Coordinates of N, CA and C (backbone and C1' of nucleotides) in Angstrom, one line a residue:
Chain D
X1 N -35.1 -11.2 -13.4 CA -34.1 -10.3 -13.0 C -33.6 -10.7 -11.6
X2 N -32.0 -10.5 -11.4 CA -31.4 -10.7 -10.2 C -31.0 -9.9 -9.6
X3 N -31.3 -9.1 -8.3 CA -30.6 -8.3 -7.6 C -30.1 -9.2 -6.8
X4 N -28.5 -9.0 -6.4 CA -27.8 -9.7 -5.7 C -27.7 -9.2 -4.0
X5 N -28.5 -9.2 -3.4 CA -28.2 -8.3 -2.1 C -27.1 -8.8 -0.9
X6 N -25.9 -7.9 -0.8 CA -24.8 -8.4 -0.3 C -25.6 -8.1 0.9
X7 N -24.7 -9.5 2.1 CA -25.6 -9.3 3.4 C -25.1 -7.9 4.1
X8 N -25.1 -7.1 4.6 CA -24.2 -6.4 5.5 C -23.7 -6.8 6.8
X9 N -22.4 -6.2 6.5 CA -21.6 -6.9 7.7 C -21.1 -5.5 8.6
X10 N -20.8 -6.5 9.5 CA -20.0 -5.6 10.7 C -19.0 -5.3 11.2
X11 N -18.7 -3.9 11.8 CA -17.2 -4.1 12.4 C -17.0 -3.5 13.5
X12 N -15.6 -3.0 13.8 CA -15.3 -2.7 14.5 C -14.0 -1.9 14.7
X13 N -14.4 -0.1 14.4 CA -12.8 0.6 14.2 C -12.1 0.7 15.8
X14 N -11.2 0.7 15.8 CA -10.2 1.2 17.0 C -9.2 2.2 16.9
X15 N -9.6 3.2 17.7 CA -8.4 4.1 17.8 C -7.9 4.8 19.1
X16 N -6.9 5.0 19.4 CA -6.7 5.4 20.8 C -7.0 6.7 20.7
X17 N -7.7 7.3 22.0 CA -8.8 8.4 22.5 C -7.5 9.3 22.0
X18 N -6.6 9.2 22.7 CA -5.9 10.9 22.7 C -5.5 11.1 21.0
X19 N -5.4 10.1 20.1 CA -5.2 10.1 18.8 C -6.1 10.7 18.0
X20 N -7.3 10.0 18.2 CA -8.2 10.4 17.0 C -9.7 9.9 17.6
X21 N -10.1 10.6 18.1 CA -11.5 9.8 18.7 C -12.7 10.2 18.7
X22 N -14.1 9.4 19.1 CA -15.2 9.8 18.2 C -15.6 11.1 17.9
X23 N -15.2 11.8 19.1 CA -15.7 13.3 19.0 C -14.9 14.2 18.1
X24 N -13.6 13.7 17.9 CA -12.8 14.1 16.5 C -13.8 13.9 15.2
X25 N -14.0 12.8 15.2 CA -14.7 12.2 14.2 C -16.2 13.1 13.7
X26 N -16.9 13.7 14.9 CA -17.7 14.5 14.8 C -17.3 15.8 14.3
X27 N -16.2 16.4 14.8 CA -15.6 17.5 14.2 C -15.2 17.7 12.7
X28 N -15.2 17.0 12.2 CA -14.7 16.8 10.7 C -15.9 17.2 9.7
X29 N -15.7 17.8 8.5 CA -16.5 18.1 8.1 C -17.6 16.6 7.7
X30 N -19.0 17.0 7.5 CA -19.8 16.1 7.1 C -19.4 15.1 8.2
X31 N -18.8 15.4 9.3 CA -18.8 14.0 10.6 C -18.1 12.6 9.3
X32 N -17.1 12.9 8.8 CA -16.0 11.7 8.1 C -15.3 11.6 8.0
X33 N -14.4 10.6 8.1 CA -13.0 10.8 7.8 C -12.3 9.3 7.1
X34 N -11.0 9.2 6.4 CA -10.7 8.0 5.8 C -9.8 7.7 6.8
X35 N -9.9 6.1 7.3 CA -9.3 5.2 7.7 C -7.9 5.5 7.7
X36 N -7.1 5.9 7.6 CA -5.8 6.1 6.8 C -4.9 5.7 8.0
X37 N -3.7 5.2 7.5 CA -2.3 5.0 8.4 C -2.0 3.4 8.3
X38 N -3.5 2.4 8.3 CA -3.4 1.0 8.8 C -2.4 0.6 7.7
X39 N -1.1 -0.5 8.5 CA -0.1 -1.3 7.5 C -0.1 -2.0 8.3
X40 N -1.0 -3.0 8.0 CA -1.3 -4.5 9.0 C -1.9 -5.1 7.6
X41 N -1.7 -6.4 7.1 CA -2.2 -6.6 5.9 C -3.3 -7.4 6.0
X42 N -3.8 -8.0 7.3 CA -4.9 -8.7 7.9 C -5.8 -7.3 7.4
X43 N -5.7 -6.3 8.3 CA -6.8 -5.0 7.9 C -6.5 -4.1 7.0
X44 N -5.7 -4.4 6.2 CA -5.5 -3.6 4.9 C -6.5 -4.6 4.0
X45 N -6.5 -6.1 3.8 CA -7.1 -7.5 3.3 C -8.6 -6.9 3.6
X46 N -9.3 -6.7 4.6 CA -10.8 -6.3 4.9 C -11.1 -4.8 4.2
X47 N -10.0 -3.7 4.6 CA -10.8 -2.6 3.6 C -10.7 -2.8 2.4
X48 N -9.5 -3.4 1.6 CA -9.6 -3.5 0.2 C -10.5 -4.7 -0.2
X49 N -11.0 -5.9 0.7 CA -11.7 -6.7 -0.3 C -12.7 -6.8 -0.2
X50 N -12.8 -6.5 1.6 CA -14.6 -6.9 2.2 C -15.5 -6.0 2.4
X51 N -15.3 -5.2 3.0 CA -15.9 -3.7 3.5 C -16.5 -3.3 2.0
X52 N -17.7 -2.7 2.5 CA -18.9 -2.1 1.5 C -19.2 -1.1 2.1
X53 N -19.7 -0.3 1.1 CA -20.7 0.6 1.2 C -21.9 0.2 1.8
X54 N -22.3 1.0 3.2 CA -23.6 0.7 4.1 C -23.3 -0.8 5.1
X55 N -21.9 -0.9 5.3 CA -21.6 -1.9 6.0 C -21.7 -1.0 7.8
X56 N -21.3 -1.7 8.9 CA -22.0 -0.3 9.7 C -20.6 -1.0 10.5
X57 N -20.7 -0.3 11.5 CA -19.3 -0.5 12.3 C -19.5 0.2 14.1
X58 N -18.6 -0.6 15.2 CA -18.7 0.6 16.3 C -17.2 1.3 16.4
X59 N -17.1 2.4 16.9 CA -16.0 2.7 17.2 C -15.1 2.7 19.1
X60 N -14.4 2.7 18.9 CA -13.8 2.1 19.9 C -12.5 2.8 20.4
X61 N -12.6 3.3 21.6 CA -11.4 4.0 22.1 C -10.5 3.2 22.8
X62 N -9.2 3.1 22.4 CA -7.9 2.2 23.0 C -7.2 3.1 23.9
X63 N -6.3 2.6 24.5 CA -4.8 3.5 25.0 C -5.3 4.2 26.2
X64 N -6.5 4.3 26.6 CA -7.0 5.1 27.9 C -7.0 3.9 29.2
X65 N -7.0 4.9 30.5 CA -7.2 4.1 31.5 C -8.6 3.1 31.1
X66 N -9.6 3.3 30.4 CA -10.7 2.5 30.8 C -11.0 2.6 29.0
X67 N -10.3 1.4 28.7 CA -10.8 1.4 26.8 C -12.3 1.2 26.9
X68 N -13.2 1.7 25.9 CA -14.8 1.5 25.5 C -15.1 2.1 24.3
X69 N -16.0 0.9 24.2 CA -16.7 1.6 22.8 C -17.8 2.8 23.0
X70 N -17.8 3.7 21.5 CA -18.7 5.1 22.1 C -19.3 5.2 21.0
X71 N -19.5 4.5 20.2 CA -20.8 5.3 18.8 C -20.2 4.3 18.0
X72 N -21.2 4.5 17.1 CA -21.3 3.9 16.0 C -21.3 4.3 14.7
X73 N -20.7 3.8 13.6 CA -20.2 4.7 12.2 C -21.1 3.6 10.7
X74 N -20.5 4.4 10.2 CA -20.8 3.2 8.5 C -20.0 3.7 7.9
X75 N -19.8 2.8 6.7 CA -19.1 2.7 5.7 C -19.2 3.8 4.9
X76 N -19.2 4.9 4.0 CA -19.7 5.7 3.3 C -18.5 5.5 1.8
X77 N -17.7 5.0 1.8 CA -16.7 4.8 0.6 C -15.8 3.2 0.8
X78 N -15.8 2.7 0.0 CA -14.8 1.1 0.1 C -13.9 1.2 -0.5
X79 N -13.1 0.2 -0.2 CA -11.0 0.2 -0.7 C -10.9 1.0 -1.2
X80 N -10.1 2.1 -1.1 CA -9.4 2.9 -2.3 C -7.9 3.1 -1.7
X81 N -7.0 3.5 -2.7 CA -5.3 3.6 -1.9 C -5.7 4.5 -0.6
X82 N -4.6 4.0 0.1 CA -4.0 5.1 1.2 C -3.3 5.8 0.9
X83 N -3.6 7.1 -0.1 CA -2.3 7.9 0.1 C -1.5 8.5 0.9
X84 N -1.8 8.5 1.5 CA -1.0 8.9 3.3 C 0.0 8.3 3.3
X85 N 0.3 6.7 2.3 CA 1.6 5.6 2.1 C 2.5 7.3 1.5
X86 N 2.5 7.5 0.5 CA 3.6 8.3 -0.2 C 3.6 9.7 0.1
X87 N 3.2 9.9 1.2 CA 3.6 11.6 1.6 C 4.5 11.2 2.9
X88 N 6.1 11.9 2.7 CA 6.3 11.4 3.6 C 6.4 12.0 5.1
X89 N 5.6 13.0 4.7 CA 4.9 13.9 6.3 C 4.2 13.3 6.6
X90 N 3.4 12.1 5.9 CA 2.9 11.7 7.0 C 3.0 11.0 8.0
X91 N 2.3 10.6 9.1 CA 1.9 10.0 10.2 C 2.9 8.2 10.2
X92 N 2.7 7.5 9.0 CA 3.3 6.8 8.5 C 3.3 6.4 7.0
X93 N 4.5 7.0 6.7 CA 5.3 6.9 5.6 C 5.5 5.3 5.1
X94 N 5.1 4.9 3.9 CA 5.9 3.9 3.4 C 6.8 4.1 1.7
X95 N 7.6 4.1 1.7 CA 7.9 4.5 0.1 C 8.0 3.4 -0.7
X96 N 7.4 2.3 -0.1 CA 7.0 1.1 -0.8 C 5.9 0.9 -1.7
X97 N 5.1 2.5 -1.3 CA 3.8 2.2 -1.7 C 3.8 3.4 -2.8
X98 N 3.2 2.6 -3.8 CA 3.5 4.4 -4.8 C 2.0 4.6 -5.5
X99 N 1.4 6.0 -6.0 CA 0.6 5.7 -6.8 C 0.1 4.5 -7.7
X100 N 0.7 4.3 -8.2 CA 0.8 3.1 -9.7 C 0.6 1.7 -9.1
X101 N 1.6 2.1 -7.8 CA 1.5 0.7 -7.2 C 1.0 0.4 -5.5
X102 N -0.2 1.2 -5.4 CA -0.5 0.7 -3.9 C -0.2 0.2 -3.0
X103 N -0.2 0.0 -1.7 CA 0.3 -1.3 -0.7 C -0.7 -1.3 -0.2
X104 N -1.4 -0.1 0.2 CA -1.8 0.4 1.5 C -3.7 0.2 1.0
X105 N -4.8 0.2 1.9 CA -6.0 0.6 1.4 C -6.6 1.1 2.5
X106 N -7.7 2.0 2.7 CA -8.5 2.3 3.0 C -9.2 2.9 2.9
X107 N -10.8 2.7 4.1 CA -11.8 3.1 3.2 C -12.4 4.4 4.1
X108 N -14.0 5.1 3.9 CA -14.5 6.4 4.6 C -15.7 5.7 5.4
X109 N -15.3 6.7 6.8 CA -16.5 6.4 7.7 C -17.0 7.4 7.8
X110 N -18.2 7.4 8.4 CA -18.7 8.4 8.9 C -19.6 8.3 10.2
X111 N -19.2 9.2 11.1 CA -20.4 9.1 12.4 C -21.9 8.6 12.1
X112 N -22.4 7.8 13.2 CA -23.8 7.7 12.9 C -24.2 8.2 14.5
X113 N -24.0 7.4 15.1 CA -24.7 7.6 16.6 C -23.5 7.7 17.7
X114 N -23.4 8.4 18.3 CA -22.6 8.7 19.9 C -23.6 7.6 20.5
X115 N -22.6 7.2 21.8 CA -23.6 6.0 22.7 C -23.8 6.8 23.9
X116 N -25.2 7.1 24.2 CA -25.6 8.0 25.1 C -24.4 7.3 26.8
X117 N -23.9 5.9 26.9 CA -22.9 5.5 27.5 C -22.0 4.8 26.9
X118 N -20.7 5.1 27.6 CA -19.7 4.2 26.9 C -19.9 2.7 27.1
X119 N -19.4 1.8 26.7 CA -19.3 0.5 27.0 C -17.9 0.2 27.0
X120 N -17.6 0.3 28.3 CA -16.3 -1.0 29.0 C -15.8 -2.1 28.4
X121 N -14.3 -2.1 27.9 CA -13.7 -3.2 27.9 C -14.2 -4.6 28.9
X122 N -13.8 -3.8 30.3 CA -13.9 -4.3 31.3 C -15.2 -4.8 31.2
X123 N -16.5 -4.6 31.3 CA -17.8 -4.7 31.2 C -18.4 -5.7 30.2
X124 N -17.3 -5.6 28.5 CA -17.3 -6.4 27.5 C -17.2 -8.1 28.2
X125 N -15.9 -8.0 28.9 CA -15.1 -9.3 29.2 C -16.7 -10.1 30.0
X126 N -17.4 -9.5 30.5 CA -18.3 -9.7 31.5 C -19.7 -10.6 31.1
X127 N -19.4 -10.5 29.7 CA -20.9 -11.0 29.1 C -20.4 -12.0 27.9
X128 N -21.3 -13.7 28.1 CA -20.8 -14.3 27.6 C -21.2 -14.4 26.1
X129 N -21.9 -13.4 25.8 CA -22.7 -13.5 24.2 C -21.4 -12.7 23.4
X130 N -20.5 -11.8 24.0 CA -19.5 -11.1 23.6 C -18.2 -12.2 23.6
X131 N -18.0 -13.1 24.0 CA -17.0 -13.7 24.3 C -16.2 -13.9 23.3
X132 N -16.6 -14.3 22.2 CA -15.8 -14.6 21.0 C -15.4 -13.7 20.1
X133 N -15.9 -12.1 20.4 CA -15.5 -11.1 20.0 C -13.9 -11.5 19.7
X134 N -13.5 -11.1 18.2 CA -12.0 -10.9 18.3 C -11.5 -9.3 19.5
X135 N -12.1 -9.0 19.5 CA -11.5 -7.4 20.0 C -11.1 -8.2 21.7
X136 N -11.5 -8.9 22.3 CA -11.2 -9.7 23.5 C -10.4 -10.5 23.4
X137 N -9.9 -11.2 22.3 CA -8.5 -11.9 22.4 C -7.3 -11.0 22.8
X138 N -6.8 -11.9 23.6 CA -5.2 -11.2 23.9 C -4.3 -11.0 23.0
X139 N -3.8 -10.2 22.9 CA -3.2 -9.6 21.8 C -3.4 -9.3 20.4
X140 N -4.6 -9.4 20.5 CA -5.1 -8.7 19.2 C -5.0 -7.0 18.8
X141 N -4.1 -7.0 17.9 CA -3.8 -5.5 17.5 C -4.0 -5.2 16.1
X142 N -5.3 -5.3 15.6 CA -5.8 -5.2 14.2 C -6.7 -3.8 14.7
X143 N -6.3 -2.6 13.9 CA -7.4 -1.7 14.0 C -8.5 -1.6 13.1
X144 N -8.7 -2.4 12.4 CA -10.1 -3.1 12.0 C -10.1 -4.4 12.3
X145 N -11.7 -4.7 12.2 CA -11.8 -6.0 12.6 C -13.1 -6.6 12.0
X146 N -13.7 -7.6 11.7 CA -15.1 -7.7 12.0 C -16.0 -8.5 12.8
X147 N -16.3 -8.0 13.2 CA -17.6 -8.7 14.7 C -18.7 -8.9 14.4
X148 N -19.7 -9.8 15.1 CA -21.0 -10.3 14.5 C -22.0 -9.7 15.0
X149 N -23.1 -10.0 13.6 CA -24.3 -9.0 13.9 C -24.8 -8.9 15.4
X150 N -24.6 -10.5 15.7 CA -25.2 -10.2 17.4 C -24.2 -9.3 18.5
X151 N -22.8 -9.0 18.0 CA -21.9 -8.4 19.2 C -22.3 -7.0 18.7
X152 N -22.6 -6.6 17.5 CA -22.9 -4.9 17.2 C -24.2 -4.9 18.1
X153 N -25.3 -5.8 17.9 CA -26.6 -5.6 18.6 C -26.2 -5.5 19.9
X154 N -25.6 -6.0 20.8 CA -25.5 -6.3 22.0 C -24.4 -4.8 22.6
X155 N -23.7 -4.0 21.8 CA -23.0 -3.1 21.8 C -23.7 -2.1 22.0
X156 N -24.9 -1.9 20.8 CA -25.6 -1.3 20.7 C -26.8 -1.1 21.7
X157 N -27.1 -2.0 22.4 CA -28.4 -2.2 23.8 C -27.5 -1.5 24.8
X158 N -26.4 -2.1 25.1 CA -25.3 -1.1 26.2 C -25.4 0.3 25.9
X159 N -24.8 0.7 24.7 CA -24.5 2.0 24.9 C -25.7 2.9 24.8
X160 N -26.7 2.6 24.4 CA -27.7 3.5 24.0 C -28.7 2.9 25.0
X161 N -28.5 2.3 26.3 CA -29.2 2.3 27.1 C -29.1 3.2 27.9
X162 N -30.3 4.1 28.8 CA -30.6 5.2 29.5 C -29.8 4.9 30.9
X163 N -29.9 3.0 31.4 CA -29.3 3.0 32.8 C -28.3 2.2 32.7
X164 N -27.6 2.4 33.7 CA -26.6 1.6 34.3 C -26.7 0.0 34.9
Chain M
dG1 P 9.6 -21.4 1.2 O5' 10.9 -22.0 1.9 C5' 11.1 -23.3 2.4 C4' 11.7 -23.2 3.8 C3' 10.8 -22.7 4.9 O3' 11.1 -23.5 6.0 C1' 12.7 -21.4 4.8
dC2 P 10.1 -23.6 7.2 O5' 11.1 -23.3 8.4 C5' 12.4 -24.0 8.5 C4' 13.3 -23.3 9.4 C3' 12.7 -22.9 10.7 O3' 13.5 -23.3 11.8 C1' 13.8 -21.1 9.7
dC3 P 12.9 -23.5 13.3 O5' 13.5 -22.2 13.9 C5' 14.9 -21.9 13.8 C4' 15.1 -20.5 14.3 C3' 14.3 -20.0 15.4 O3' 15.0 -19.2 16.3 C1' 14.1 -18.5 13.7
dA4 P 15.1 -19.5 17.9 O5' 16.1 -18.4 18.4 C5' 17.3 -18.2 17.7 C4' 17.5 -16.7 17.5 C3' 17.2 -15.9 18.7 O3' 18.2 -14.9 18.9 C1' 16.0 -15.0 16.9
dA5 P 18.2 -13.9 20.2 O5' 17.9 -12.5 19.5 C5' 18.6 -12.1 18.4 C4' 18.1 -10.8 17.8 C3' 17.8 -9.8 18.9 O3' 18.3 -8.5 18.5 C1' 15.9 -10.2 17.6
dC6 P 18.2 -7.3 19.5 O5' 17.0 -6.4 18.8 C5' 16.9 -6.3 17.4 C4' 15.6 -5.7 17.1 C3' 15.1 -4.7 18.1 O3' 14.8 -3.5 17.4 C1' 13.4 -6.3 17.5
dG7 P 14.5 -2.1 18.1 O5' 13.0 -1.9 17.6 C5' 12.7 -2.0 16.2 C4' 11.2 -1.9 16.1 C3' 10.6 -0.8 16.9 O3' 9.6 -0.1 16.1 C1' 9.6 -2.9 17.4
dT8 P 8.8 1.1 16.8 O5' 7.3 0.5 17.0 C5' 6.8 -0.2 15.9 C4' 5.4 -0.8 16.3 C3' 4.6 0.2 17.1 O3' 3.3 0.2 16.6 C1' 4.8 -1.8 18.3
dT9 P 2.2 1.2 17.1 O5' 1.1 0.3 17.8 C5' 0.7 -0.9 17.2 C4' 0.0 -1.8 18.3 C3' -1.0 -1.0 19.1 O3' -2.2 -1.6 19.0 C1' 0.4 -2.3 20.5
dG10 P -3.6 -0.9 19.4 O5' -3.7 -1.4 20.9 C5' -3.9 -2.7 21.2 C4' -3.9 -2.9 22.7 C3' -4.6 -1.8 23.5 O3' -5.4 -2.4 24.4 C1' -2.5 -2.0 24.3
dG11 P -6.7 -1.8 25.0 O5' -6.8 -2.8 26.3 C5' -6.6 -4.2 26.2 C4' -6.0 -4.7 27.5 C3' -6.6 -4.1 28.7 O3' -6.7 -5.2 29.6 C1' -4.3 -3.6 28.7
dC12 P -7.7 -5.2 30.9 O5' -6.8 -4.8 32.1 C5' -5.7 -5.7 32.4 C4' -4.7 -5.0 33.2 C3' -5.3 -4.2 34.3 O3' -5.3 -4.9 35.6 C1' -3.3 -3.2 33.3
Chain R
dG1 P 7.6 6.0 32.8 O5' 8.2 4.8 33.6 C5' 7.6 4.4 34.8 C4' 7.4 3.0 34.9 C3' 8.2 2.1 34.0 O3' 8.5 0.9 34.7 C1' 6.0 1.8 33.5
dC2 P 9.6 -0.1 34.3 O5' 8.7 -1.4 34.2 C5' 7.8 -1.8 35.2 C4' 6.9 -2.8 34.7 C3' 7.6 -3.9 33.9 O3' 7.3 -5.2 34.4 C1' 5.7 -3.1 32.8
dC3 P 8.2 -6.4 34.0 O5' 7.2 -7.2 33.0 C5' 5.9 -7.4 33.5 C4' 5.0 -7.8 32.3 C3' 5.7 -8.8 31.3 O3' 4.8 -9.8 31.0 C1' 4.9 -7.0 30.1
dA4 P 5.4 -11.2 30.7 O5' 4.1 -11.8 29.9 C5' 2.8 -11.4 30.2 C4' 2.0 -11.3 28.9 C3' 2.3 -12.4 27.9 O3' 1.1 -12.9 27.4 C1' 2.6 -10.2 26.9
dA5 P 1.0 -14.0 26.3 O5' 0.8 -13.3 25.0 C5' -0.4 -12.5 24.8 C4' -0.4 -11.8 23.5 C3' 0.0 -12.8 22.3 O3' -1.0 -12.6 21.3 C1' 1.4 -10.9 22.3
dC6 P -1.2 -13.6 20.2 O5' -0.5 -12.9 19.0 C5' -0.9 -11.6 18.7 C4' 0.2 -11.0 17.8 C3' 0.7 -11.9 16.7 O3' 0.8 -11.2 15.5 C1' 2.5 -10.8 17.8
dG7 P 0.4 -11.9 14.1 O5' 0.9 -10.9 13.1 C5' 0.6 -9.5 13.3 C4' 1.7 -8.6 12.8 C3' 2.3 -9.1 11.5 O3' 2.5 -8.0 10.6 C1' 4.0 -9.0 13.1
dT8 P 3.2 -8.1 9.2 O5' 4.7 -7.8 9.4 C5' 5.0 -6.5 10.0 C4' 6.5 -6.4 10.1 C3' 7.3 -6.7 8.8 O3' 8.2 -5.7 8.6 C1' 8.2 -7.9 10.7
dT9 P 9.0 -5.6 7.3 O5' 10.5 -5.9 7.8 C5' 11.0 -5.3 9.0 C4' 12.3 -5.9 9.4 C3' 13.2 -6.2 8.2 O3' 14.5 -5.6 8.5 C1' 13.0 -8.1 9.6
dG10 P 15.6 -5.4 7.4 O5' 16.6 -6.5 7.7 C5' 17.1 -6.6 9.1 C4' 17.8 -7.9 9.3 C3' 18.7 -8.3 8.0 O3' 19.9 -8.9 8.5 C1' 17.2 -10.0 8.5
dG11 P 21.2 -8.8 7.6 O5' 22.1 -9.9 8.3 C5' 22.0 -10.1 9.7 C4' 22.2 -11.5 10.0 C3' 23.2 -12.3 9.2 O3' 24.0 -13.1 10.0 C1' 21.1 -13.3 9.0
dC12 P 25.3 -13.7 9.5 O5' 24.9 -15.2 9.1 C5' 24.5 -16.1 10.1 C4' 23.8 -17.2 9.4 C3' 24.5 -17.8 8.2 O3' 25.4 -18.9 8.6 C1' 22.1 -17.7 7.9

DNA sequence: GCCAACGTTGGC
DNA sequence: GCCAACGTTGGC
């Protein structure tokens, strides 16, 4: 008998603080919510093909004086349509995308851990084990992404460490 | 298929 | 508010 055990992988959600942010995220019922809005086909390509269930992720606040990451989430649902594409109240509308015929995907997170501290953009740039993080390229504007097990580990020792 | 114009993102 | 980066659009 073969169990095929997919490795788990990592990411990295972004969303700007005054938009939608972790503590939103906690507010929601069962602490979840679906990805919804992304029309970037780079990260539409990751939730419809790669993203799994039990894949784990940090979340990440944009658009503030001092961007940082602040908790950590998981996967709890993979690719399914964005219906948010064909309502056109929503947030962003595409009428390119229809039931029948998808454009759009995304998948459900759910809170896992708040980081007893945030961790700094600025503070990121600072450490060379983070360096190759895509979230540190210039102009990178993918609100998914994926990052390596050692940048979530190393995310993770920052924020849930006690000191400064 | 090329490429200039345009819109959006996001750090600063 | 500015500007760099980059994806998308549309004329040709």
């Amino acid at each position: 008998m073969f169990i095929k055990m997919e490795k788990m992988k990592y990411w990295l959600f972004k969303s700007e603080e005054q938009c939608f942010s972790y503590d939103d995220l906690l507010q929601m019922p069962d602490q979840k919510t679906h990805w919804d809005g992304v029309r970037n086909y780079q990260a539409r390509n990751f939730m419809r093909d790669t993203m799994q269930i039990g894949d784990v992720g940090i979340f990440y606040h944009s658009g503030g004086t001092h961007p940082h990451a602040i908790g950590t989430v998981h996967i709890v649902r993979d690719g399914y349509p964005d219906f948010t594409a064909w309502d056109e109240h929503s947030e962003h509308p595409d009428p390119s995308s229809s039931p029948l015929s998808p454009k759009w995907f995304m998948v459900d997170i759910k809170a896992e851990k708040k980081f007893t501290q945030p961790v700094f953009l600025k503070n990121m740039r600072t450490i060379a084990e983070l360096s190759d993080m895509a979230l540190l390229r210039t102009g990178n504007r993918l609100s998914v992404m994926p990052i390596g097990q050692k940048h979530f580990e190393i995310l993770c020792t920052l924020g849930f460490s006690s000191t400064v």
